[in-house]
Amino acid sequence: MDKSVRPVFTLELNYKIIPGLVTIGKYDGTHPCLTAATSTEKVLIHSPHRRNISVHGRINYSESNREIATLNINQTITAIVAGIFIPEEDKDILVIGATSHILVYHVHDNRDIFYKECPDGVKALAIGNFGESTNKLLLVGGNSSIHGYKHDGQEVFWTSVGDVITSMILMDFNKDSSEELIVSSEDFKIRIFKWDTLLSENTETEVVTHLVCLPENRFAYAVSNGTIGVYEQDARLWRVKSKNFAIDMQSYDLIGQGTPQLITGWSNGKMDCRSIKTGEVFFKDTMNSSVAGIVEGDYRSMGKTDVIALSQEGEMRGYTTTKSLSLTSSGGSDQETVRELLAQKQALLMEFKHYENNNSFNNNSNSQLESFESQGVIPANTRLQIGIAANEGYTKERFIEIFISTNNSTIIRSVTIFAEGIFKGETHVVHPADHQISSDLTIPLNLPSDNPVDIHIKAFVGYPKSEQYHVFEITRQLPRFSMYALNNGITDAKPESYVEFRMNERLQRICMWINQNFLLSSDVEIDGGPSLELSMKCLRDGSILVMFFEVIGRVKFYTDNIGLAADLVQSLAVFLNLDTLESKAHFPEEEEQVKELILRLSEIQETRMKLGTDVADRLGQVRTLVIKAEDARINNVNEMGQYYKDLDNLNKELINGYNIRLNNHTEGLESVKKINTIIQRFSRLRGIVFFLLEHLRF
């Protein structure tokens, strides 16, 4: 298959474009217009099919190129989106997010629909049907929360996320014919919301920077470390990693297969087209500078859409479905079969070559043995044995141990472990010194978070004098709560904090959940008593976790870590397919922290009002001194110097006041973020918000 595709059109806009701030909209209801944020705090609108549009208002058309119009925002632009928003109107509306405001703008009528302050900032925008609202909503993601607005500016939705939001999309995630909200944030998480209810949560290795909807209830994601991948509900279909990072992604059928592919634009200017199911690359192209955004629209008015890429230097390229790359059903199947057979042939030839090298040895028995060892020949029954257990050691250092050994006298020369989110760079290599090599090896692991982890182990096995080694590959999955070990008869005081709920489920099913999600030396079984109690210790910090289950359905998790309590509740609810679960929680430290933060916010607000009053007084004094200084310049020059000295002192006071207000504002934002984080943690305990609010009445 030809791996290159030529663009069907190329344009130069001659503007510097901010990466990630590119969209497209049909502002007259028919003709698509590429829209992007520029480096000069303007929004550029390219209208190749321009019709008569009002020239009054914010929009300004370029004198040199009448296809280009700009909006002067005069603020740092942080997000941009276009879509149908006003009921019973087919014209797209442009929404521009700045540092602390959003502007909802009707481009065709050249008028503001509404302009609203967003104290939590604007980091991501989305327009679509959400929840029970019959009309479309504008969703605004900020530093730690999401707000939803109707077309008249009325706020109808709010939820807490707990960290800075990086991207949002609306799609039917769980195939219930209604759209859910998928949100990524700087805490490495991808959350799925059904209105204000958290349906699911996935954790990546670094910050997820971009999300895009795909067909068949799938979505693609990009990570700041260069990883891109595709999820189908909670299952990840594939992922690949690059030394560059993805700027934007778009779903489009570029090679004429009848189903869309994933088009990705990268920071080095590269563009590629991949299979949504497998990640296989179908074509590549390279722009002259970093990609700024990728959109889709009928830009040539030919009745079919093109995929359009825009670079940071303002270069625009359009690509369309290329029939020459299309594969018929039989041809595509045949070519795929040929590729697989060629790959198998190459692997077999390589293996045969190794066997020939291994059999080229001398007839002398001693040299024969040496040749066996040097060439890496090992007994046919050699097996690699893997054991994984929690090391509860008597030292302060506790970790998970991976014990690797062979079943004979062969040695393990080195081990490479691939695991996501554990090691820097996702790879860990153990290469013992020559005097330390043996037939077994112990590798300690520390898991930073409570997530299931797949570990891929490659061990080089041979003899001490071998020049070639056999590679054994084994994959194991560490359960979600691997970093918690049984106390083995040691009785520790139960933590004061807990979460409690009731459910109708047998203890046998609870035991199955425990055995699947904890790394235990032997399976937990019920002894026929009325309850089951397990005391565990965290290998990270030595904290205590006590899990108590009763036959009558009462469950209690004792832990001072509210995040762990939420993870346990969510994991158990998913395992038992519980759609609703009412719980009661007692976390006095978090409750006290919220009270302190709210008191602090009240103090910050009072200080802010007082500082505002002081600024107004200072400005009045400045005006008076300027008038007096001008009068002195005309009537008495000797007094003029004193007035300007007083103005200089007032200016310094205003600068100091500004710095104080800035620090005050920053501290207020941090307090709000912490409150939202605690609310998010409580919400993950399934129905705790009312309980939290009761404890905030002080």
Coordinates of C-alpha atoms in Angstrom, one line a residue, residues 228-684:
I228 CA -1.8 7.9 21.7
G229 CA -4.4 5.1 22.0
V230 CA -8.0 4.1 21.6
Y231 CA -10.5 3.0 24.2
E232 CA -13.7 1.0 23.7
Q233 CA -15.6 1.8 26.9
D234 CA -13.2 0.7 29.7
A235 CA -11.1 -1.6 27.5
R236 CA -8.0 -0.1 25.8
L237 CA -7.7 -1.5 22.2
W238 CA -4.2 -0.3 21.6
R239 CA -1.6 2.4 22.3
V240 CA 1.6 3.5 20.7
K241 CA 4.3 5.9 21.9
S242 CA 6.4 8.4 20.0
K243 CA 9.2 10.7 20.9
N244 CA 7.0 13.6 19.8
F245 CA 3.6 14.5 21.3
A246 CA 0.2 14.6 19.6
I247 CA -1.3 18.1 19.1
D248 CA -4.7 17.1 17.6
M249 CA -6.7 14.1 16.4
Q250 CA -9.6 13.7 14.0
S251 CA -11.8 10.8 12.8
Y252 CA -12.0 10.6 9.0
D253 CA -12.1 7.9 6.3
L254 CA -9.0 8.9 4.3
I255 CA -8.2 5.7 2.6
G256 CA -11.7 4.8 1.4
Q257 CA -12.4 1.7 3.5
G258 CA -15.9 2.8 4.4
T259 CA -15.0 3.2 8.1
P260 CA -13.1 6.2 9.5
Q261 CA -9.4 6.1 10.6
L262 CA -7.6 8.1 13.3
I263 CA -5.8 11.1 11.8
T264 CA -3.1 12.5 14.2
G265 CA -1.1 15.7 14.0
W266 CA 2.2 15.8 15.8
S267 CA 4.5 18.4 17.3
N268 CA 7.2 17.8 14.7
G269 CA 4.8 18.5 11.8
K270 CA 4.1 14.8 11.0
M271 CA 0.6 13.6 10.2
D272 CA -0.4 9.9 10.2
C273 CA -3.5 7.9 9.5
R274 CA -4.0 4.8 11.6
S275 CA -6.5 2.0 11.9
I276 CA -8.9 2.6 14.8
K277 CA -9.0 -1.1 15.7
T278 CA -5.3 -1.9 15.5
G279 CA -3.3 1.3 15.3
E280 CA -1.6 0.2 12.0
V281 CA -0.3 3.2 10.0
F282 CA -1.8 3.6 6.5
F283 CA -0.1 6.8 5.4
K284 CA 2.1 9.6 6.6
D285 CA 2.8 13.2 5.6
T286 CA 4.8 16.0 7.0
M287 CA 4.0 19.7 7.2
N288 CA 6.6 22.5 7.3
S289 CA 6.1 23.2 11.0
S290 CA 4.3 21.8 14.0
V291 CA 0.6 20.9 13.5
A292 CA -1.7 23.3 15.3
G293 CA -5.0 21.5 14.6
I294 CA -7.0 19.1 12.5
V295 CA -10.7 19.6 11.5
E296 CA -13.2 18.2 9.0
G297 CA -15.5 20.1 6.6
D298 CA -16.7 20.5 3.0
Y299 CA -14.2 23.2 2.3
R300 CA -14.4 22.9 -1.5
S301 CA -18.3 22.8 -1.7
M302 CA -18.2 19.4 -3.5
G303 CA -20.7 17.6 -1.3
K304 CA -18.1 15.6 0.6
T305 CA -16.0 16.6 3.5
D306 CA -12.2 16.9 3.6
V307 CA -9.9 16.6 6.5
I308 CA -8.0 19.9 7.0
A309 CA -4.7 20.3 8.8
L310 CA -3.4 23.7 10.0
S311 CA 0.2 24.3 11.1
Q312 CA 1.5 26.8 13.6
E313 CA 2.9 28.9 10.7
G314 CA -0.5 29.2 9.1
E315 CA -0.1 26.6 6.4
M316 CA -3.4 24.8 5.6
R317 CA -3.6 21.5 3.8
G318 CA -6.8 19.6 2.8
Y319 CA -6.9 15.9 2.2
T320 CA -9.8 13.9 0.9
T321 CA -10.7 10.2 0.6
T322 CA -8.2 8.7 -1.8
K323 CA -9.7 6.0 -4.0
S324 CA -6.3 4.8 -5.2
L325 CA -5.7 3.6 -1.6
S326 CA -9.0 1.8 -1.3
L327 CA -8.9 -1.9 -0.8
T328 CA -11.7 -4.2 -2.0
S329 CA -12.8 -6.8 0.5
S330 CA -11.0 -9.6 -1.2
G331 CA -7.9 -7.6 -2.2
G332 CA -7.6 -6.2 1.3
S333 CA -7.9 -9.7 2.8
D334 CA -5.3 -11.1 0.4
Q335 CA -2.8 -8.4 1.0
E336 CA -3.2 -8.8 4.8
T337 CA -2.6 -12.5 4.4
V338 CA 0.5 -12.0 2.3
R339 CA 2.0 -9.6 4.9
E340 CA 1.4 -12.0 7.7
L341 CA 3.0 -14.9 5.7
L342 CA 6.0 -12.8 4.9
A343 CA 6.5 -11.9 8.5
Q344 CA 6.2 -15.5 9.6
K345 CA 8.7 -16.5 6.9
Q346 CA 11.2 -13.9 8.1
A347 CA 10.9 -15.1 11.7
L348 CA 11.3 -18.8 10.7
L349 CA 14.4 -18.0 8.6
M350 CA 15.9 -16.1 11.5
E351 CA 15.2 -19.0 13.9
F352 CA 16.7 -21.5 11.4
K353 CA 19.8 -19.4 11.2
H354 CA 20.2 -19.5 15.0
Y355 CA 19.8 -23.3 15.0
E356 CA 22.5 -23.6 12.3
N357 CA 24.9 -21.5 14.4
N358 CA 24.1 -23.6 17.5
N359 CA 24.9 -26.9 15.7
S360 CA 28.3 -25.7 14.4
F361 CA 30.6 -27.0 17.1
N362 CA 33.7 -29.3 17.3
N363 CA 33.7 -33.1 17.7
N364 CA 35.7 -32.9 21.0
S365 CA 33.4 -33.5 24.0
N366 CA 34.9 -30.7 26.1
S367 CA 34.9 -28.2 23.2
Q368 CA 31.4 -29.5 22.4
L369 CA 30.2 -28.5 25.9
E370 CA 31.9 -25.1 25.6
S371 CA 30.4 -24.6 22.2
F372 CA 27.0 -25.4 23.5
E373 CA 27.4 -22.8 26.3
S374 CA 29.0 -20.1 24.1
Q375 CA 26.3 -20.5 21.4
G376 CA 23.5 -20.4 24.0
V377 CA 22.2 -23.9 23.7
I378 CA 20.1 -24.8 26.7
P379 CA 18.2 -28.0 27.7
A380 CA 14.9 -28.4 25.9
N381 CA 13.0 -28.7 29.2
T382 CA 14.2 -25.3 30.5
R383 CA 11.4 -23.4 32.0
L384 CA 11.2 -19.9 33.6
Q385 CA 9.3 -19.8 36.8
I386 CA 7.7 -16.6 38.2
G387 CA 6.5 -15.8 41.7
I388 CA 5.0 -12.5 42.8
A389 CA 4.4 -11.7 46.5
A390 CA 4.2 -8.8 48.9
N391 CA 7.4 -8.4 50.9
E392 CA 6.3 -7.5 54.4
G393 CA 9.9 -7.5 55.6
Y394 CA 11.0 -6.4 59.1
T395 CA 12.7 -3.3 57.7
K396 CA 11.1 0.0 57.0
E397 CA 11.3 -0.7 53.3
R398 CA 8.3 -2.7 52.0
F399 CA 7.6 -3.6 48.3
I400 CA 6.3 -6.2 45.9
E401 CA 8.9 -8.9 45.0
I402 CA 9.1 -10.6 41.6
F403 CA 11.0 -13.9 42.0
I404 CA 12.3 -15.3 38.7
S405 CA 14.1 -18.7 38.5
T406 CA 15.0 -21.4 36.1
N407 CA 14.3 -25.1 36.7
N408 CA 17.9 -26.3 36.0
S409 CA 21.5 -25.0 36.1
T410 CA 21.0 -22.3 33.5
I411 CA 21.5 -18.8 34.7
I412 CA 19.5 -15.5 34.2
R413 CA 21.8 -13.0 32.6
S414 CA 19.4 -10.1 32.6
V415 CA 15.7 -9.2 32.9
T416 CA 13.8 -6.4 31.2
I417 CA 10.4 -5.5 32.6
F418 CA 7.9 -3.4 30.7
A419 CA 5.2 -1.8 32.9
E420 CA 3.0 1.2 32.5
G421 CA 3.2 3.9 35.2
I422 CA 5.8 2.2 37.4
F423 CA 9.2 3.1 36.0
K424 CA 10.4 6.2 34.4
G425 CA 10.3 5.5 30.7
E426 CA 8.1 2.4 31.4
T427 CA 11.1 0.0 31.3
H428 CA 13.2 -1.4 34.0
V429 CA 16.4 -3.5 33.3
V430 CA 18.1 -5.7 35.8
H431 CA 21.6 -6.8 34.8
P432 CA 23.6 -8.5 37.6
A433 CA 27.4 -8.3 37.7
D434 CA 29.3 -11.3 36.6
H435 CA 30.0 -12.5 40.1
Q436 CA 26.3 -12.2 41.0
I437 CA 24.6 -14.1 38.2
S438 CA 22.7 -17.2 39.2
S439 CA 19.6 -19.3 38.3
D440 CA 17.3 -17.0 40.2
L441 CA 16.7 -13.3 40.6
T442 CA 14.6 -11.1 42.9
I443 CA 13.3 -7.8 41.6
P444 CA 11.5 -5.3 44.0
L445 CA 8.6 -3.2 42.6
N446 CA 6.9 -0.2 44.1
L447 CA 3.5 0.7 42.6
P448 CA 2.8 4.4 43.0
S449 CA -1.0 4.1 42.7
D450 CA -3.8 1.5 43.2
N451 CA -4.4 0.4 39.6
P452 CA -4.1 -3.0 37.9
V453 CA -0.8 -3.2 36.0
D454 CA 0.3 -5.5 33.2
I455 CA 4.0 -6.4 33.5
H456 CA 5.8 -7.9 30.5
I457 CA 9.0 -9.8 31.5
K458 CA 11.8 -10.7 29.1
A459 CA 14.5 -12.8 30.6
F460 CA 17.8 -13.7 28.9
V461 CA 18.6 -17.3 29.9
G462 CA 21.8 -19.3 29.1
Y463 CA 25.1 -20.3 30.7
P464 CA 27.8 -18.1 32.3
K465 CA 30.0 -18.4 29.2
S466 CA 27.2 -18.0 26.7
E467 CA 27.5 -15.4 23.9
Q468 CA 23.9 -15.9 22.8
Y469 CA 20.9 -16.2 25.1
H470 CA 17.4 -17.6 24.9
V471 CA 14.7 -15.0 25.6
F472 CA 11.8 -16.0 27.7
E473 CA 8.7 -13.8 27.6
I474 CA 6.1 -13.9 30.3
T475 CA 3.1 -11.5 31.0
R476 CA 1.5 -11.2 34.4
Q477 CA -1.1 -8.8 35.8
L478 CA -0.7 -7.3 39.2
P479 CA -4.1 -6.8 40.9
R480 CA -5.4 -3.3 41.7
F481 CA -4.6 -3.4 45.4
S482 CA -1.3 -5.2 45.3
M483 CA 0.4 -2.9 47.7
Y484 CA -1.6 -4.1 50.7
A485 CA -0.5 -7.1 52.7
L486 CA -2.2 -9.1 55.5
N487 CA -1.1 -8.2 59.0
N488 CA -0.6 -11.9 59.8
G489 CA -2.0 -11.9 63.3
I490 CA -0.6 -8.5 64.2
T491 CA -3.4 -6.4 65.8
D492 CA -3.3 -2.7 65.1
A493 CA -5.8 -0.1 66.2
K494 CA -8.5 0.6 63.6
P495 CA -8.3 4.0 61.9
E496 CA -10.9 6.5 63.1
S497 CA -12.1 7.3 59.5
Y498 CA -14.4 4.9 57.7
V499 CA -17.0 4.5 54.9
E500 CA -20.0 2.3 55.6
F501 CA -22.8 0.9 53.3
R502 CA -25.2 -2.0 52.9
M503 CA -25.7 -4.3 50.0
N504 CA -27.4 -7.7 49.4
E505 CA -24.6 -10.0 48.5
R506 CA -23.2 -13.2 49.7
L507 CA -19.8 -13.4 51.5
Q508 CA -18.6 -15.9 48.9
R509 CA -18.8 -13.2 46.2
I510 CA -17.0 -10.8 48.5
C511 CA -14.2 -13.3 48.9
M512 CA -14.0 -13.6 45.1
W513 CA -13.5 -9.8 44.8
I514 CA -10.8 -9.8 47.5
N515 CA -8.9 -12.7 45.9
Q516 CA -9.0 -11.0 42.5
N517 CA -8.0 -7.5 43.6
F518 CA -5.4 -8.2 46.4
L519 CA -2.1 -9.9 46.1
L520 CA -2.4 -12.7 48.7
S521 CA -0.3 -15.7 49.4
S522 CA -3.5 -17.9 49.6
D523 CA -7.1 -17.3 48.8
V524 CA -9.4 -15.8 51.4
E525 CA -12.3 -18.1 52.4
I526 CA -15.2 -17.8 54.8
D527 CA -15.2 -19.9 57.9
G528 CA -18.9 -20.1 58.3
G529 CA -19.1 -17.2 60.8
P530 CA -21.5 -14.2 60.7
S531 CA -18.7 -11.9 59.4
L532 CA -15.4 -11.5 57.7
E533 CA -12.7 -9.1 58.9
L534 CA -9.3 -8.5 57.2
S535 CA -6.6 -6.2 58.6
M536 CA -4.0 -5.1 56.1
K537 CA -1.0 -2.8 56.0
C538 CA -0.1 -0.5 53.1
L539 CA 3.4 -1.3 51.7
R540 CA 3.9 2.4 50.7
D541 CA 3.4 4.2 54.0
G542 CA 2.5 1.5 56.6
S543 CA -1.0 2.8 57.0
I544 CA -3.7 0.4 58.2
L545 CA -6.7 -0.8 56.2
V546 CA -9.4 -2.9 57.9
M547 CA -12.2 -4.4 55.8
F548 CA -15.3 -5.7 57.7
F549 CA -18.1 -7.6 56.0
E550 CA -21.2 -9.0 57.6
V551 CA -23.6 -11.7 56.4
I552 CA -26.5 -9.3 56.7
G553 CA -24.9 -7.1 54.1
R554 CA -23.2 -4.3 56.2
V555 CA -19.7 -3.4 54.8
K556 CA -17.2 -1.1 56.5
F557 CA -13.8 0.1 55.3
Y558 CA -11.6 1.6 58.0
T559 CA -8.9 3.8 56.5
D560 CA -7.5 7.3 56.9
N561 CA -7.0 7.5 53.2
I562 CA -10.2 8.8 51.6
G563 CA -8.8 8.1 48.1
L564 CA -8.3 4.4 49.0
A565 CA -11.8 4.2 50.5
A566 CA -13.2 5.6 47.2
D567 CA -11.2 3.2 45.2
L568 CA -12.4 0.2 47.3
V569 CA -16.1 1.3 47.0
Q570 CA -15.8 1.9 43.2
S571 CA -14.0 -1.4 42.6
L572 CA -16.5 -3.4 44.7
A573 CA -19.5 -1.7 43.0
V574 CA -18.1 -2.5 39.5
F575 CA -17.4 -6.1 40.4
L576 CA -20.9 -6.6 41.8
N577 CA -22.6 -4.6 39.1
L578 CA -24.1 -2.2 41.6
D579 CA -25.8 0.8 39.8
T580 CA -26.8 2.6 43.0
L581 CA -25.2 2.5 46.4
E582 CA -25.8 4.8 49.4
S583 CA -23.0 5.1 51.8
K584 CA -22.1 7.0 55.0
A585 CA -18.6 8.3 55.6
H586 CA -16.7 9.7 58.5
F587 CA -13.4 11.4 57.6
P588 CA -12.9 14.1 60.3
E589 CA -9.6 15.3 58.9
E590 CA -11.1 16.1 55.5
E591 CA -14.2 17.6 57.0
E592 CA -12.1 19.9 59.2
Q593 CA -10.0 20.8 56.3
V594 CA -13.0 21.9 54.3
K595 CA -14.2 24.1 57.2
E596 CA -10.8 25.7 57.4
L597 CA -10.7 26.3 53.6
I598 CA -14.2 27.9 53.6
L599 CA -13.2 30.1 56.5
R600 CA -10.1 31.0 54.6
L601 CA -12.1 31.8 51.5
S602 CA -14.3 34.1 53.5
E603 CA -11.3 36.0 54.8
I604 CA -9.8 36.2 51.3
Q605 CA -13.1 37.7 50.0
E606 CA -13.2 40.3 52.8
T607 CA -9.6 41.2 52.1
R608 CA -10.3 41.4 48.4
M609 CA -13.2 43.9 49.0
K610 CA -11.0 46.0 51.3
L611 CA -8.2 46.1 48.8
G612 CA -10.7 47.1 46.1
T613 CA -11.8 50.0 48.3
D614 CA -8.2 51.1 48.9
V615 CA -7.5 51.1 45.2
A616 CA -10.5 53.3 44.5
D617 CA -9.2 55.8 47.2
R618 CA -5.7 55.7 45.7
L619 CA -7.0 56.4 42.2
G620 CA -8.9 59.4 43.5
Q621 CA -5.7 60.7 45.1
V622 CA -3.8 60.1 41.8
R623 CA -6.3 62.2 39.9
T624 CA -6.1 65.0 42.4
L625 CA -2.2 65.0 42.4
V626 CA -2.1 65.0 38.6
I627 CA -4.3 68.1 38.5
K628 CA -2.3 69.9 41.2
A629 CA 1.0 69.0 39.4
E630 CA -0.3 70.5 36.1
D631 CA -1.4 73.6 37.9
A632 CA 2.0 73.9 39.6
R633 CA 3.7 73.5 36.3
I634 CA 1.9 76.7 35.1
N635 CA 1.7 78.7 38.3
N636 CA 4.4 77.5 40.7
V637 CA 7.2 75.3 39.3
N638 CA 8.8 74.8 42.7
E639 CA 5.8 72.9 44.0
M640 CA 5.6 70.6 41.0
G641 CA 8.4 68.3 42.1
Q642 CA 6.7 67.5 45.4
Y643 CA 3.5 66.6 43.7
Y644 CA 5.3 64.2 41.4
K645 CA 7.2 62.7 44.3
D646 CA 3.8 62.1 46.0
L647 CA 2.6 60.5 42.7
D648 CA 5.6 58.2 42.7
N649 CA 4.9 57.1 46.2
L650 CA 1.3 56.4 45.4
N651 CA 2.3 54.4 42.3
K652 CA 4.6 52.2 44.5
E653 CA 1.7 51.7 46.9
L654 CA -0.6 50.7 44.0
I655 CA 2.0 48.2 42.8
N656 CA 2.3 46.7 46.2
G657 CA -1.4 46.6 46.5
Y658 CA -1.6 44.8 43.1
N659 CA 0.9 42.2 44.2
I660 CA -1.1 41.6 47.4
R661 CA -4.3 41.2 45.4
L662 CA -2.5 38.8 43.0
N663 CA -1.3 36.7 45.9
N664 CA -4.7 36.9 47.4
H665 CA -6.4 35.7 44.2
T666 CA -3.9 32.9 43.7
E667 CA -4.4 31.7 47.3
G668 CA -8.2 31.8 46.7
L669 CA -7.9 29.7 43.6
E670 CA -5.8 27.1 45.4
S671 CA -8.4 27.0 48.2
V672 CA -11.2 26.5 45.8
K673 CA -9.2 23.8 44.0
K674 CA -8.6 21.9 47.3
I675 CA -12.3 22.1 48.2
N676 CA -13.3 20.8 44.8
T677 CA -10.7 18.0 45.2
I678 CA -12.2 16.9 48.5
I679 CA -15.8 17.1 47.1
Q680 CA -14.6 14.9 44.2
R681 CA -13.2 12.4 46.6
F682 CA -16.4 12.3 48.7
S683 CA -18.5 12.0 45.5
R684 CA -16.6 8.8 44.6

